[in-house]
């Protein structure tokens, strides 16, 4: 498993939403999408944008989550 040090985002990371997002981000299919976008010189999040919004739309649109 990947190690993440949330530092200033510790309260979000420790929340139920934060754990759901971390689980989503570390799924093999999403890691592959993130890596592919980066290899194509795109921001990694472009590789998961649709899936991220489909799963968390209202929850991730909040400024703190961005």
Coordinates of C-alpha atoms in Angstrom, one line a residue, residues 11-21 59:
X11 CA -8.3 16.1 9.5
X12 CA -9.7 15.4 6.0
X13 CA -7.6 12.3 5.6
X14 CA -8.8 11.0 9.0
X15 CA -12.4 11.5 8.1
X16 CA -14.8 8.9 6.6
X17 CA -14.7 10.9 3.3
X18 CA -11.0 11.1 3.3
X19 CA -10.7 7.4 3.7
X20 CA -13.1 6.7 0.9
X21 CA -11.2 9.1 -1.4
X59 CA -18.4 15.9 -1.7

